[in-house]
Short mmCIF file of C-alpha atoms in Angstrom, two decimals:
data_model
loop_
_atom_site.label_atom_id
_atom_site.label_comp_id
_atom_site.label_asym_id
_atom_site.label_seq_id
_atom_site.Cartn_x
_atom_site.Cartn_y
_atom_site.Cartn_z
CA UNK A 1 -116.08 105.21 -19.48
CA UNK A 2 -113.16 103.33 -17.98
CA UNK A 3 -114.32 103.62 -14.33
CA UNK A 4 -117.81 102.39 -15.28
CA UNK A 5 -116.29 99.50 -17.25
CA UNK A 6 -114.02 98.58 -14.34
CA UNK A 7 -116.89 98.77 -11.86
CA UNK A 8 -119.02 96.48 -13.99
CA UNK A 9 -116.32 93.91 -14.69
CA UNK A 10 -114.15 94.37 -11.60
CA UNK A 11 -114.31 90.71 -10.41
CA UNK A 12 -113.40 89.33 -13.83
CA UNK A 13 -110.58 91.83 -14.28
CA UNK A 14 -109.18 91.15 -10.81
CA UNK A 15 -109.32 87.38 -11.36
CA UNK A 16 -107.41 87.82 -14.63
CA UNK A 17 -104.89 90.19 -13.06
CA UNK A 18 -104.13 88.16 -9.94
CA UNK A 19 -104.30 84.91 -11.88
CA UNK A 20 -101.63 86.21 -14.24
CA UNK A 21 -99.51 87.38 -11.32
CA UNK A 22 -99.81 83.95 -9.70
CA UNK A 23 -98.85 82.08 -12.87
CA UNK A 24 -95.90 84.33 -13.62
CA UNK A 25 -94.66 84.39 -10.04
CA UNK A 26 -95.04 80.65 -9.50
CA UNK A 27 -93.85 79.21 -12.79
CA UNK A 28 -91.75 81.71 -14.72
CA UNK A 29 -88.80 81.82 -12.35
CA UNK A 30 -88.21 85.55 -12.63
CA UNK A 31 -85.30 86.71 -10.48
CA UNK A 32 -84.27 90.01 -8.96
CA UNK A 33 -86.60 92.65 -7.61
CA UNK A 34 -89.36 91.77 -10.07
CA UNK A 35 -89.28 88.14 -8.95
CA UNK A 36 -89.38 89.11 -5.27
CA UNK A 37 -92.30 91.47 -5.96
CA UNK A 38 -94.32 88.76 -7.73
CA UNK A 39 -93.44 86.04 -5.23
CA UNK A 40 -94.72 88.23 -2.39
CA UNK A 41 -98.10 88.35 -4.13
CA UNK A 42 -98.63 84.59 -4.50
CA UNK A 43 -100.51 83.90 -1.27
CA UNK A 44 -102.60 87.06 -1.50
CA UNK A 45 -103.52 86.32 -5.13
CA UNK A 46 -105.22 83.04 -4.16
CA UNK A 47 -107.46 84.76 -1.61
CA UNK A 48 -108.38 87.63 -3.93
CA UNK A 49 -109.33 85.17 -6.69
CA UNK A 50 -111.48 83.23 -4.23
CA UNK A 51 -113.27 86.41 -3.09
CA UNK A 52 -113.90 87.50 -6.69
CA UNK A 53 -115.35 84.10 -7.56
CA UNK A 54 -117.72 84.46 -4.61
CA UNK A 55 -118.73 87.94 -5.78
CA UNK A 56 -119.38 86.56 -9.28
CA UNK A 57 -121.61 83.88 -7.75
CA UNK A 58 -124.06 86.62 -6.82
CA UNK A 59 -124.51 87.29 -10.55
CA UNK A 60 -124.08 83.80 -12.01
CA UNK A 61 -125.04 80.76 -9.86
CA UNK A 62 -122.54 78.56 -11.72
CA UNK A 63 -119.69 80.46 -10.08
CA UNK A 64 -120.88 79.17 -6.71
CA UNK A 65 -119.53 75.73 -7.52
CA UNK A 66 -116.36 77.17 -9.01
CA UNK A 67 -115.80 79.16 -5.82
CA UNK A 68 -116.34 76.07 -3.63
CA UNK A 69 -113.97 74.07 -5.84
CA UNK A 70 -111.31 76.79 -5.56
CA UNK A 71 -111.88 76.82 -1.79
CA UNK A 72 -111.24 73.08 -1.58
CA UNK A 73 -108.06 73.48 -3.61
CA UNK A 74 -106.85 76.15 -1.19
CA UNK A 75 -107.58 73.98 1.85
CA UNK A 76 -105.76 71.06 0.23
CA UNK A 77 -102.86 73.34 -0.67
CA UNK A 78 -102.58 74.61 2.90
CA UNK A 79 -102.55 71.02 4.17
CA UNK A 80 -99.85 70.09 1.64
CA UNK A 81 -97.80 73.13 2.68
CA UNK A 82 -98.01 72.12 6.34
CA UNK A 83 -96.95 68.57 5.49
CA UNK A 84 -94.05 69.85 3.42
CA UNK A 85 -92.69 72.11 6.14
CA UNK A 86 -93.34 69.45 8.77
CA UNK A 87 -91.37 66.91 6.74
CA UNK A 88 -88.37 69.24 6.79
CA UNK A 89 -88.27 68.93 10.58
CA UNK A 90 -88.49 65.13 10.35
CA UNK A 91 -86.25 64.08 7.46
CA UNK A 92 -82.46 64.02 7.94
CA UNK A 93 -80.48 66.92 6.49
CA UNK A 94 -78.73 64.71 3.95
CA UNK A 95 -82.07 63.69 2.46
CA UNK A 96 -83.11 67.30 2.11
CA UNK A 97 -79.82 68.22 0.47
CA UNK A 98 -79.98 65.40 -2.09
CA UNK A 99 -83.77 65.76 -2.47
CA UNK A 100 -83.95 61.96 -2.56
CA UNK A 101 -85.42 59.62 0.02
CA UNK A 102 -83.51 56.39 0.55
CA UNK A 103 -85.99 53.82 1.95
CA UNK A 104 -83.16 52.05 3.78
CA UNK A 105 -82.47 55.14 5.91
CA UNK A 106 -86.11 55.61 6.93
CA UNK A 107 -86.60 54.02 10.35
CA UNK A 108 -89.90 53.14 11.99
CA UNK A 109 -90.05 56.26 14.16
CA UNK A 110 -89.53 58.52 11.15
CA UNK A 111 -92.17 56.66 9.15
CA UNK A 112 -94.65 56.97 12.02
CA UNK A 113 -94.04 60.72 12.28
CA UNK A 114 -94.55 61.19 8.55
CA UNK A 115 -97.75 59.14 8.70
CA UNK A 116 -99.04 61.16 11.67
CA UNK A 117 -98.16 64.38 9.85
CA UNK A 118 -100.16 63.31 6.79
CA UNK A 119 -103.07 62.06 8.90
CA UNK A 120 -103.14 65.18 11.04
CA UNK A 121 -103.18 67.53 8.04
CA UNK A 122 -105.91 65.43 6.41
CA UNK A 123 -108.10 65.41 9.53
CA UNK A 124 -107.58 69.14 10.12
CA UNK A 125 -108.43 69.91 6.49
CA UNK A 126 -111.65 67.91 6.62
CA UNK A 127 -112.55 69.36 10.03
CA UNK A 128 -112.37 72.88 8.59
CA UNK A 129 -115.10 71.92 6.10
CA UNK A 130 -117.60 71.89 8.96
CA UNK A 131 -118.01 75.54 7.98
CA UNK A 132 -119.96 74.29 4.94
CA UNK A 133 -122.63 72.91 7.28
CA UNK A 134 -125.50 75.36 7.57
CA UNK A 135 -126.50 73.91 10.96
CA UNK A 136 -123.03 74.70 12.29
CA UNK A 137 -123.10 78.19 10.78
CA UNK A 138 -126.52 78.96 12.25
CA UNK A 139 -125.30 77.84 15.67
CA UNK A 140 -122.13 79.94 15.36
CA UNK A 141 -124.07 82.94 14.08
CA UNK A 142 -125.86 82.96 17.42
CA UNK A 143 -122.59 84.22 18.89
CA UNK A 144 -120.96 86.04 15.97
CA UNK A 145 -122.24 88.84 13.70
CA UNK A 146 -121.96 87.02 10.37
CA UNK A 147 -124.66 85.87 7.96
CA UNK A 148 -124.93 82.04 7.94
CA UNK A 149 -126.63 82.15 4.53
CA UNK A 150 -123.99 84.32 2.87
CA UNK A 151 -121.66 82.43 0.52
CA UNK A 152 -118.95 85.00 1.19
CA UNK A 153 -119.16 84.49 4.95
CA UNK A 154 -119.37 80.70 4.52
CA UNK A 155 -116.21 80.62 2.41
CA UNK A 156 -114.44 82.98 4.83
CA UNK A 157 -115.41 80.76 7.77
CA UNK A 158 -113.95 77.66 6.12
CA UNK A 159 -110.73 79.53 5.31
CA UNK A 160 -110.46 80.77 8.91
CA UNK A 161 -111.03 77.28 10.33
CA UNK A 162 -108.49 75.75 7.93
CA UNK A 163 -105.88 78.35 8.84
CA UNK A 164 -106.52 77.77 12.54
CA UNK A 165 -106.45 73.98 12.45
CA UNK A 166 -103.82 73.06 9.84
CA UNK A 167 -100.64 75.11 10.58
CA UNK A 168 -100.14 73.74 14.15
CA UNK A 169 -100.12 70.11 12.92
CA UNK A 170 -96.32 69.94 12.31
CA UNK A 171 -95.67 71.36 15.79
CA UNK A 172 -98.16 68.92 17.30
CA UNK A 173 -96.52 65.93 15.58
CA UNK A 174 -92.82 66.79 15.84
CA UNK A 175 -92.76 69.05 18.89
CA UNK A 176 -90.60 71.52 16.95
CA UNK A 177 -91.77 74.51 14.87
CA UNK A 178 -90.66 73.73 11.29
CA UNK A 179 -88.86 77.06 10.84
CA UNK A 180 -86.82 76.52 14.02
CA UNK A 181 -85.75 72.97 13.17
CA UNK A 182 -82.04 72.34 12.65
CA UNK A 183 -82.73 71.13 9.12
CA UNK A 184 -84.61 74.26 8.06
CA UNK A 185 -82.11 76.67 9.61
CA UNK A 186 -79.31 74.69 8.03
CA UNK A 187 -80.91 75.03 4.60
CA UNK A 188 -81.31 78.78 5.14
CA UNK A 189 -77.67 79.19 6.14
CA UNK A 190 -76.43 77.16 3.19
CA UNK A 191 -78.60 79.06 0.70
CA UNK A 192 -77.52 82.41 2.12
CA UNK A 193 -81.13 83.59 2.50
CA UNK A 194 -80.41 84.86 5.99
CA UNK A 195 -77.98 87.33 4.47
CA UNK A 196 -80.50 88.60 1.95
CA UNK A 197 -81.96 92.08 2.22
CA UNK A 198 -85.41 91.47 3.67
CA UNK A 199 -86.44 95.12 3.72
CA UNK A 200 -87.85 95.09 0.20
CA UNK A 201 -89.50 91.71 0.75
CA UNK A 202 -91.32 93.01 3.83
CA UNK A 203 -92.35 96.11 1.88
CA UNK A 204 -93.72 93.98 -0.95
CA UNK A 205 -95.57 91.71 1.48
CA UNK A 206 -97.14 94.72 3.18
CA UNK A 207 -98.17 96.19 -0.18
CA UNK A 208 -99.86 93.02 -1.39
CA UNK A 209 -101.54 92.33 1.95
CA UNK A 210 -103.09 95.79 2.00
CA UNK A 211 -104.12 95.57 -1.66
CA UNK A 212 -105.57 92.10 -1.17
CA UNK A 213 -107.53 93.09 1.94
CA UNK A 214 -108.84 96.14 0.08
CA UNK A 215 -110.24 94.09 -2.80
CA UNK A 216 -111.51 91.23 -0.61
CA UNK A 217 -113.47 93.80 1.39
CA UNK A 218 -115.30 94.68 -1.84
CA UNK A 219 -113.46 97.71 -3.16
CA UNK A 220 -114.84 98.70 -6.60
CA UNK A 221 -117.07 95.62 -6.55
CA UNK A 222 -119.82 96.82 -4.24
CA UNK A 223 -118.03 99.43 -2.13
CA UNK A 224 -116.31 102.66 -3.03
CA UNK A 225 -112.73 103.23 -1.94
CA UNK A 226 -113.84 105.35 1.01
CA UNK A 227 -116.46 102.81 2.08
CA UNK A 228 -113.84 100.08 1.92
CA UNK A 229 -111.46 102.01 4.16
CA UNK A 230 -114.28 102.51 6.66
CA UNK A 231 -115.17 98.81 6.46
CA UNK A 232 -111.55 97.92 7.24
CA UNK A 233 -111.39 100.45 10.07
CA UNK A 234 -108.61 102.40 8.38
CA UNK A 235 -109.39 105.92 9.51
CA UNK A 236 -107.27 108.84 10.62
CA UNK A 237 -106.60 108.33 14.33
CA UNK A 238 -106.91 111.15 16.82
CA UNK A 239 -103.89 112.35 18.73
CA UNK A 240 -105.23 110.67 21.83
CA UNK A 241 -105.52 107.37 19.99
CA UNK A 242 -101.92 107.59 18.76
CA UNK A 243 -100.73 108.21 22.31
CA UNK A 244 -102.89 105.32 23.51
CA UNK A 245 -101.34 103.05 20.87
CA UNK A 246 -97.76 103.92 21.84
CA UNK A 247 -98.40 103.64 25.58
CA UNK A 248 -100.27 100.36 25.12
CA UNK A 249 -97.43 98.94 23.01
CA UNK A 250 -94.80 99.81 25.62
CA UNK A 251 -97.01 98.40 28.38
CA UNK A 252 -97.45 95.19 26.41
CA UNK A 253 -93.70 94.80 25.94
CA UNK A 254 -93.20 95.08 29.70
CA UNK A 255 -96.14 92.81 30.53
CA UNK A 256 -95.27 90.09 28.05
CA UNK A 257 -91.71 89.96 29.34
CA UNK A 258 -93.15 88.38 32.48
CA UNK A 259 -96.00 86.56 30.74
CA UNK A 260 -93.57 84.86 28.36
CA UNK A 261 -91.34 83.80 31.26
CA UNK A 262 -94.36 82.40 33.11
CA UNK A 263 -95.56 80.54 30.01
CA UNK A 264 -92.10 79.08 29.40
CA UNK A 265 -91.92 77.90 33.02
CA UNK A 266 -95.41 76.41 32.83
CA UNK A 267 -94.72 74.60 29.56
CA UNK A 268 -91.41 73.32 30.90
CA UNK A 269 -93.12 72.06 34.06
CA UNK A 270 -95.68 70.26 31.87
CA UNK A 271 -92.87 68.72 29.82
CA UNK A 272 -93.81 70.65 26.67
CA UNK A 273 -90.88 71.98 24.60
CA UNK A 274 -90.58 75.78 24.67
CA UNK A 275 -89.47 78.14 21.92
CA UNK A 276 -85.73 78.17 21.29
CA UNK A 277 -84.85 81.87 21.49
CA UNK A 278 -81.43 81.37 19.88
CA UNK A 279 -83.09 79.70 16.90
CA UNK A 280 -85.62 82.55 16.68
CA UNK A 281 -82.78 85.08 16.60
CA UNK A 282 -81.12 83.07 13.85
CA UNK A 283 -84.36 82.84 11.88
CA UNK A 284 -84.81 86.62 11.94
CA UNK A 285 -81.13 87.41 11.49
CA UNK A 286 -81.66 88.60 7.92
CA UNK A 287 -84.11 91.26 9.11
CA UNK A 288 -82.10 92.45 12.09
CA UNK A 289 -80.75 95.62 10.57
CA UNK A 290 -82.17 99.04 11.38
CA UNK A 291 -84.09 99.35 8.07
CA UNK A 292 -85.11 95.70 8.34
CA UNK A 293 -86.45 96.13 11.86
CA UNK A 294 -88.51 99.15 10.84
CA UNK A 295 -89.92 97.55 7.71
CA UNK A 296 -90.63 94.19 9.37
CA UNK A 297 -92.49 95.95 12.19
CA UNK A 298 -94.59 98.06 9.84
CA UNK A 299 -95.32 95.10 7.56
CA UNK A 300 -96.41 92.86 10.43
CA UNK A 301 -98.22 95.60 12.31
CA UNK A 302 -100.29 97.00 9.48
CA UNK A 303 -100.48 93.88 7.32
CA UNK A 304 -101.73 91.58 10.08
CA UNK A 305 -104.02 94.13 11.68
CA UNK A 306 -105.73 95.13 8.43
CA UNK A 307 -106.21 91.55 7.26
CA UNK A 308 -107.18 90.02 10.63
CA UNK A 309 -108.61 92.74 12.84
CA UNK A 310 -109.80 95.01 10.05
CA UNK A 311 -111.18 92.49 7.57
CA UNK A 312 -112.24 89.52 9.71
CA UNK A 313 -113.04 90.77 13.21
CA UNK A 314 -116.18 92.78 12.32
CA UNK A 315 -117.79 89.59 10.99
CA UNK A 316 -116.21 86.82 13.07
CA UNK A 317 -115.69 88.44 16.46
CA UNK A 318 -112.58 88.44 18.59
CA UNK A 319 -111.86 84.78 19.38
CA UNK A 320 -111.64 83.19 15.91
CA UNK A 321 -109.38 85.91 14.40
CA UNK A 322 -107.18 85.77 17.52
CA UNK A 323 -106.84 81.99 17.13
CA UNK A 324 -106.03 82.53 13.45
CA UNK A 325 -103.44 85.15 14.40
CA UNK A 326 -101.75 82.68 16.75
CA UNK A 327 -101.93 79.80 14.28
CA UNK A 328 -100.19 81.87 11.61
CA UNK A 329 -97.12 81.81 13.88
CA UNK A 330 -97.16 78.02 14.38
CA UNK A 331 -94.29 77.45 11.94
CA UNK A 332 -91.95 79.65 14.00
CA UNK A 333 -92.98 79.36 17.66
CA UNK A 334 -93.62 76.53 20.10
CA UNK A 335 -96.76 76.32 22.21
CA UNK A 336 -95.61 78.92 24.73
CA UNK A 337 -95.08 81.39 21.90
CA UNK A 338 -98.45 80.61 20.34
CA UNK A 339 -100.28 81.19 23.63
CA UNK A 340 -98.42 84.49 24.01
CA UNK A 341 -99.33 85.54 20.46
CA UNK A 342 -102.95 84.59 21.14
CA UNK A 343 -103.08 86.80 24.25
CA UNK A 344 -101.50 89.66 22.29
CA UNK A 345 -104.09 89.16 19.55
CA UNK A 346 -106.91 89.44 22.07
CA UNK A 347 -105.50 92.76 23.30
CA UNK A 348 -105.08 94.10 19.76
CA UNK A 349 -108.65 93.00 19.07
CA UNK A 350 -110.07 95.02 21.95
CA UNK A 351 -108.05 98.05 20.88
CA UNK A 352 -109.57 97.60 17.42
CA UNK A 353 -113.07 97.25 18.87
CA UNK A 354 -112.97 100.39 20.99
CA UNK A 355 -110.98 102.53 18.56
CA UNK A 356 -110.16 101.49 14.99
CA UNK A 357 -107.81 99.33 12.94
CA UNK A 358 -105.33 102.16 12.44
CA UNK A 359 -104.85 102.45 16.21
CA UNK A 360 -104.44 98.70 16.69
CA UNK A 361 -101.98 98.65 13.77
CA UNK A 362 -99.89 101.42 15.37
CA UNK A 363 -99.93 99.50 18.65
CA UNK A 364 -98.84 96.31 16.91
CA UNK A 365 -96.14 98.12 14.92
CA UNK A 366 -94.61 99.84 17.96
CA UNK A 367 -94.79 96.57 19.92
CA UNK A 368 -92.90 94.67 17.20
CA UNK A 369 -90.50 97.57 16.70
CA UNK A 370 -89.45 97.45 20.35
CA UNK A 371 -89.08 93.67 20.33
CA UNK A 372 -87.09 93.58 17.09
CA UNK A 373 -84.92 96.46 18.34
CA UNK A 374 -84.18 94.51 21.51
CA UNK A 375 -83.15 91.54 19.37
CA UNK A 376 -80.98 93.83 17.23
CA UNK A 377 -79.21 95.27 20.27
CA UNK A 378 -78.80 91.81 21.76
CA UNK A 379 -77.11 90.53 18.61
CA UNK A 380 -74.81 93.52 18.32
CA UNK A 381 -73.48 93.29 21.90
#
């Protein structure tokens, strides 16, 4: 009785469940482990609700407009988030500490940067809505295996475009990744967040990412659990595939050591600021313990591969998810880092194509594990 009831009303129940989680996590101010658990679900909750609204639109046409409205809210929210983080890299530290803006201390250059930040986020947000154009979707579908007349694929395309175009705006305007700015790192140091135990946070993020991807892929809505795992490419890898993943990860670490140096030299020659490695080490300092390194690697490896390569790649090909993968790192890396992440994403994508998501996730996990371990050893020397 209960399974049949859940199957019939799964979208409504999931909207209610994740909506409640979002409201409690965002507005109730719960602390401790429970608060960290709920906070880790906030981003995922928005995407699951959007997917469920789209699924409901197949039953009730009115939900089509609700889904589009929710989509627009999410695009606007992403633009506002980018502006907020970008402003941290622009405004003086004293303004951020007092949370008050004194007009007399705002010079012309600062005002211009803020204006460009707002304009850039606005233009990027509107540009992502080109995915709502059927003509554009039909053209794109000539190269990618998605259905241009599917509301689900249309909504997913807009989300992908928004997440590709909007996050790099602060870096484009300020030249500094928001998370590596002196102001942001100063706020982290003062709040003590760098000293917090990030192991549980990474575990919670991984949990919610996997759960969210599972439901967005249609679990219990129009796919069984096993069908959903197959759709995401989460299958048991062969021994040969595991060996391939480990060898590929180690080869990538060696290769990207030289690729990253070459990119940094090229960007420096072009006069483009490169990623500040000391600031990166400081940003990740809270995770650079042995348990933190392991959990961060697993969370990034499996979370990103399942959501990007497993969920999106079968419908949107290799290029768009790889661009999305790079753009998701735009708050913490400069352009040399983003190009490097993009190249890595392309390689993970081909591993996913010729094997499965589990193998690409193992590759990604081992790759991050080696890099984080090198950072850990470097800090301890």
